Short mmCIF file of C-alpha atoms in Angstrom, two decimals:
data_model
loop_
_atom_site.label_atom_id
_atom_site.label_comp_id
_atom_site.label_asym_id
_atom_site.label_seq_id
_atom_site.Cartn_x
_atom_site.Cartn_y
_atom_site.Cartn_z
CA MET A 213 0.21 -0.16 0.07
CA PRO A 214 1.39 2.97 -0.89
CA PHE A 215 1.76 5.99 2.02
CA THR A 216 3.58 8.00 0.10
CA ASP A 217 0.89 11.26 -0.05
CA TRP A 218 0.11 11.36 3.77
CA PRO A 219 -0.03 14.58 4.98
CA ALA A 220 3.40 15.53 6.79
CA PRO A 221 2.27 15.47 10.24
CA ALA A 222 0.67 11.92 9.85
CA LEU A 223 4.20 10.84 8.55
CA ALA A 224 5.81 11.99 11.33
CA LEU A 225 3.29 10.56 14.25
CA SER A 226 4.39 7.38 12.31
CA ALA A 227 8.01 7.77 12.41
CA LEU A 228 8.02 8.93 15.79
CA LEU A 229 5.81 6.13 16.93
CA SER A 230 8.17 3.30 15.31
CA ALA A 231 11.19 5.08 16.57
CA LEU A 232 9.96 4.96 19.87
CA LEU A 233 8.79 1.47 19.76
CA LEU A 234 11.96 0.55 18.14
CA ALA A 235 13.66 1.73 20.76
CA ASP A 236 11.95 -0.05 23.53
CA ALA A 237 12.56 -3.63 21.43
CA ILE A 238 16.18 -2.26 21.61
CA ARG A 239 16.35 -2.22 25.20
CA ARG A 240 14.09 -5.68 25.76
CA ALA A 241 16.37 -7.24 23.21
CA GLN A 242 18.98 -9.98 24.58
CA TRP A 243 21.95 -8.37 23.20
CA GLN A 244 23.97 -10.40 26.11
CA ALA A 245 22.50 -13.77 24.18
CA PRO A 246 24.81 -16.91 23.04
CA LEU A 247 26.91 -16.43 19.88
CA ARG A 248 24.18 -19.05 18.31
CA ASP A 249 21.16 -17.03 18.85
CA HIS A 250 22.75 -14.33 17.12
CA LEU A 251 23.65 -16.23 14.07
CA VAL A 252 19.76 -17.18 14.39
CA TRP A 253 19.06 -14.32 14.30
CA ALA A 254 20.84 -12.43 11.58
CA GLY A 255 20.19 -15.61 9.17
CA ALA A 256 16.18 -14.57 9.47
CA THR A 257 16.90 -10.70 8.77
CA ALA A 258 18.54 -11.96 5.72
CA LEU A 259 15.85 -14.36 4.99
CA LEU A 260 13.20 -11.85 5.33
CA TRP A 261 14.99 -9.63 3.20
CA VAL A 262 14.89 -12.29 0.87
CA ALA A 263 11.43 -13.40 0.37
CA ARG A 264 10.10 -10.10 0.65
CA GLN A 265 12.29 -9.07 -2.59
CA MET A 266 9.95 -12.19 -4.41
CA THR A 267 7.35 -10.36 -5.06
CA VAL A 268 3.98 -10.87 -7.30
CA THR A 269 2.29 -8.24 -10.00
CA MET A 270 -1.13 -8.96 -10.87
CA PRO A 271 -2.74 -7.73 -13.87
CA GLY A 272 -2.85 -3.60 -13.81
CA GLY A 273 0.39 -3.68 -11.95
CA LEU A 274 -0.69 -4.37 -8.58
CA THR A 275 2.21 -5.35 -6.77
CA LEU A 276 1.81 -8.06 -3.92
CA GLN A 277 5.09 -8.91 -1.26
CA TYR A 278 5.12 -10.86 1.41
CA LEU A 279 4.62 -10.01 5.03
CA GLY A 280 6.47 -12.32 7.55
CA ALA A 281 6.34 -9.74 10.35
CA ALA A 282 4.03 -11.68 12.69
CA TRP A 283 5.67 -15.26 12.13
CA LEU A 284 8.61 -14.06 12.28
CA THR A 285 7.80 -12.49 15.83
CA VAL A 286 6.41 -16.22 16.53
CA MET A 287 10.01 -17.36 16.01
CA LEU A 288 12.63 -14.62 17.21
CA GLY A 289 10.22 -13.18 19.75
CA TYR A 290 9.08 -9.73 19.95
CA PRO A 291 12.10 -7.75 20.27
CA ARG A 292 14.33 -9.23 17.82
CA ALA A 293 11.77 -9.43 15.59
CA ILE A 294 10.98 -5.18 15.61
CA VAL A 295 14.67 -4.49 15.13
CA THR A 296 14.75 -6.97 12.18
CA LEU A 297 12.14 -5.22 10.63
CA ALA A 298 13.47 -1.62 11.36
CA ILE A 299 16.49 -3.20 9.51
CA VAL A 300 14.86 -4.55 6.41
CA PHE A 301 12.24 -1.67 6.09
CA THR A 302 15.09 0.30 6.23
CA ALA A 303 17.20 -0.98 3.20
CA GLU A 304 14.02 -1.85 1.24
CA ALA A 305 13.41 2.04 1.07
CA LEU A 306 16.54 2.53 0.76
CA ALA A 307 17.06 0.24 -2.21
CA GLN A 308 14.16 1.66 -3.82
CA GLY A 309 15.02 5.93 -3.65
CA GLY A 310 17.13 6.47 -1.26
CA LEU A 311 17.16 8.58 2.00
CA ALA A 312 14.51 10.34 0.78
CA GLN A 313 12.73 7.32 0.87
CA VAL A 314 12.65 6.83 4.56
CA PRO A 315 9.92 8.86 5.46
CA SER A 316 7.43 7.32 3.81
CA GLN A 317 8.47 4.08 5.41
CA ALA A 318 7.25 5.21 8.31
CA PRO A 319 3.78 4.11 8.37
CA ARG A 320 4.38 0.73 6.15
CA LEU A 321 6.86 -0.28 9.39
CA LEU A 322 4.78 0.54 11.73
CA LEU A 323 1.31 -0.83 9.73
CA LEU A 324 2.81 -4.07 8.19
CA GLY A 325 5.59 -4.64 10.93
CA ILE A 326 5.43 -3.32 14.42
CA LEU A 327 1.14 -3.92 14.80
CA PRO A 328 1.35 -7.39 13.50
CA ALA A 329 4.53 -8.18 15.90
CA TRP A 330 2.57 -7.04 18.54
CA LEU A 331 -0.57 -8.35 18.02
CA ILE A 332 0.51 -11.86 17.75
CA TRP A 333 2.74 -11.34 20.45
CA GLN A 334 -0.02 -10.04 22.72
CA LEU A 335 -2.31 -12.97 21.55
CA ALA A 336 0.99 -15.73 22.78
CA ARG A 337 0.67 -14.25 26.32
CA LEU A 338 -2.84 -14.65 26.53
CA CYS A 339 -3.01 -18.07 25.22
CA ARG A 340 -0.12 -18.73 27.55
CA GLN A 341 -1.99 -16.79 30.64
CA LYS A 342 -5.66 -17.92 30.31
CA LEU A 343 -6.59 -20.90 28.24
CA PRO A 344 -5.36 -24.53 29.15
CA PRO A 345 -1.49 -25.99 28.54
CA ASN A 346 -2.98 -27.81 25.35
CA LEU A 347 -0.71 -28.03 23.08
CA PHE A 348 -3.39 -27.46 20.13
CA ILE A 349 -4.07 -24.17 21.90
CA PHE A 350 -1.09 -23.02 20.72
CA LEU A 351 -0.54 -24.28 17.57
CA LEU A 352 -4.51 -23.52 16.31
CA GLY A 353 -4.90 -20.25 17.89
CA VAL A 354 -1.77 -19.05 17.58
CA GLY A 355 0.14 -20.87 14.86
CA PHE A 356 -2.96 -20.33 12.28
CA LEU A 357 -5.44 -18.37 13.33
CA GLY A 358 -3.48 -16.44 15.10
CA LEU A 359 -1.34 -15.39 12.26
CA PHE A 360 -4.21 -14.70 10.00
CA TRP A 361 -5.72 -12.22 11.84
CA SER A 362 -2.48 -10.23 13.23
CA TYR A 363 -2.07 -10.07 9.09
CA ALA A 364 -6.10 -9.23 8.66
CA LEU A 365 -6.21 -6.65 11.20
CA SER A 366 -3.01 -5.13 10.10
CA LEU A 367 -4.02 -4.79 6.10
CA LEU A 368 -7.63 -3.97 7.28
CA LEU A 369 -6.24 -0.68 9.36
CA ALA A 370 -3.49 -0.01 7.10
CA ALA A 371 -5.84 0.05 4.06
CA GLY A 372 -8.84 2.64 6.13
CA LEU A 373 -5.93 4.82 7.46
CA ASN A 374 -4.26 4.90 3.89
CA SER A 375 -7.87 5.60 2.27
CA LEU A 376 -8.07 8.91 4.75
CA LEU A 377 -4.62 10.26 4.90
CA GLY A 378 -4.10 9.06 0.87
CA GLY A 379 -4.39 10.97 -2.03
CA PRO A 380 -7.01 11.65 -4.02
CA ALA A 381 -6.84 8.06 -5.79
CA ALA A 382 -5.95 6.21 -2.17
CA PRO A 383 -10.10 5.27 -1.63
CA ALA A 384 -9.95 3.19 -5.19
CA TYR A 385 -6.90 1.69 -4.59
CA ALA A 386 -7.53 0.47 -0.87
CA GLN A 387 -10.66 -1.75 -2.57
CA LEU A 388 -8.39 -2.84 -5.33
CA VAL A 389 -5.77 -4.26 -2.89
CA LEU A 390 -7.03 -5.47 -0.34
CA PRO A 391 -9.12 -8.40 -0.92
CA TYR A 392 -5.67 -9.83 -2.57
CA ALA A 393 -4.06 -8.79 0.46
CA LEU A 394 -6.10 -10.24 2.35
CA LEU A 395 -5.56 -13.91 -0.16
CA LEU A 396 -2.37 -13.58 0.23
CA ALA A 397 -2.42 -13.42 4.08
CA THR A 398 -4.44 -16.38 4.41
CA GLY A 399 -1.98 -18.43 2.23
CA GLU A 400 1.15 -16.95 4.01
CA SER A 401 -0.58 -17.69 7.42
CA TRP A 402 -1.43 -21.00 6.21
CA LEU A 403 2.00 -22.01 5.44
CA GLU A 404 3.52 -20.50 8.78
CA GLY A 405 1.44 -22.14 10.52
CA MET A 406 2.54 -25.44 9.13
CA MET A 407 5.97 -24.36 9.32
CA THR A 408 5.30 -23.58 13.13
CA THR A 409 3.53 -27.53 14.01
CA LEU A 410 6.43 -28.85 12.44
CA LEU A 411 9.25 -26.60 14.53
CA VAL A 412 6.98 -27.28 17.54
CA VAL A 413 7.01 -30.59 17.09
CA PHE A 414 10.78 -31.41 15.74
CA ALA A 415 12.64 -28.33 17.31
CA PRO A 416 10.55 -26.70 19.73
CA GLY A 417 13.33 -24.57 21.37
CA ALA A 418 13.10 -22.84 17.80
CA VAL A 419 9.65 -21.02 18.60
CA ARG A 420 10.74 -18.64 20.94
CA LEU A 421 7.21 -17.61 21.75
CA PHE A 422 6.19 -21.13 22.24
CA ASP A 423 6.78 -21.66 25.90
CA GLU A 424 7.61 -25.63 26.31
CA ARG A 425 7.76 -25.36 30.43
CA TYR A 426 3.64 -24.57 30.07
CA TYR A 427 2.83 -26.36 27.63
CA LEU A 428 4.88 -29.78 27.70
CA ALA A 429 4.34 -30.51 30.91
CA PRO A 430 4.20 -33.50 32.59
CA PRO A 431 -0.07 -33.67 33.45
CA LYS A 432 -0.04 -32.64 37.30
CA GLY A 433 -2.01 -35.52 39.71
#
């Protein structure tokens, strides 16, 4: 979704919120973790960059792009995911048009990066706090449905704000892009949910938001 036509105050507010949330994520990130964790983090950053370069162009010039923010959070945890997303979105802006493109990336980072990451993080916490320690609650509630709703809500909010704040062509563009975007989010969340299931079964320690001590603890009594 294009955000370049947003008024300057909206771009500035998006940049400020993104910067504050990024600073909080940097503070929370476990910088003293073992080298292996940092290598996995760096590898996930590189893979997200590569995946987001594989775009699909629809008839009429509409381009769809991989989202990945929510699943990255499931794998890395919220703080590291936010740092990675900031790096990737900034690199994309620099590749597209240099420093002049960076301010217009702030709403994109906030709505399509940080927001879905925050939503899946909160959902995982709620499942952990409010629901029974059943493995399928995590696999279905977080791994499939949670991923989809994190993407869908973010896309709906981004489309709505873009219609209000964008240029005259923004409402028509939102109506065009939203069905394709939601369809892409459905397929993406299904694929990521299956990959999460495989990792939880064969390598549960690789999924940061999966609490092994809670979901795999032996039953009491």
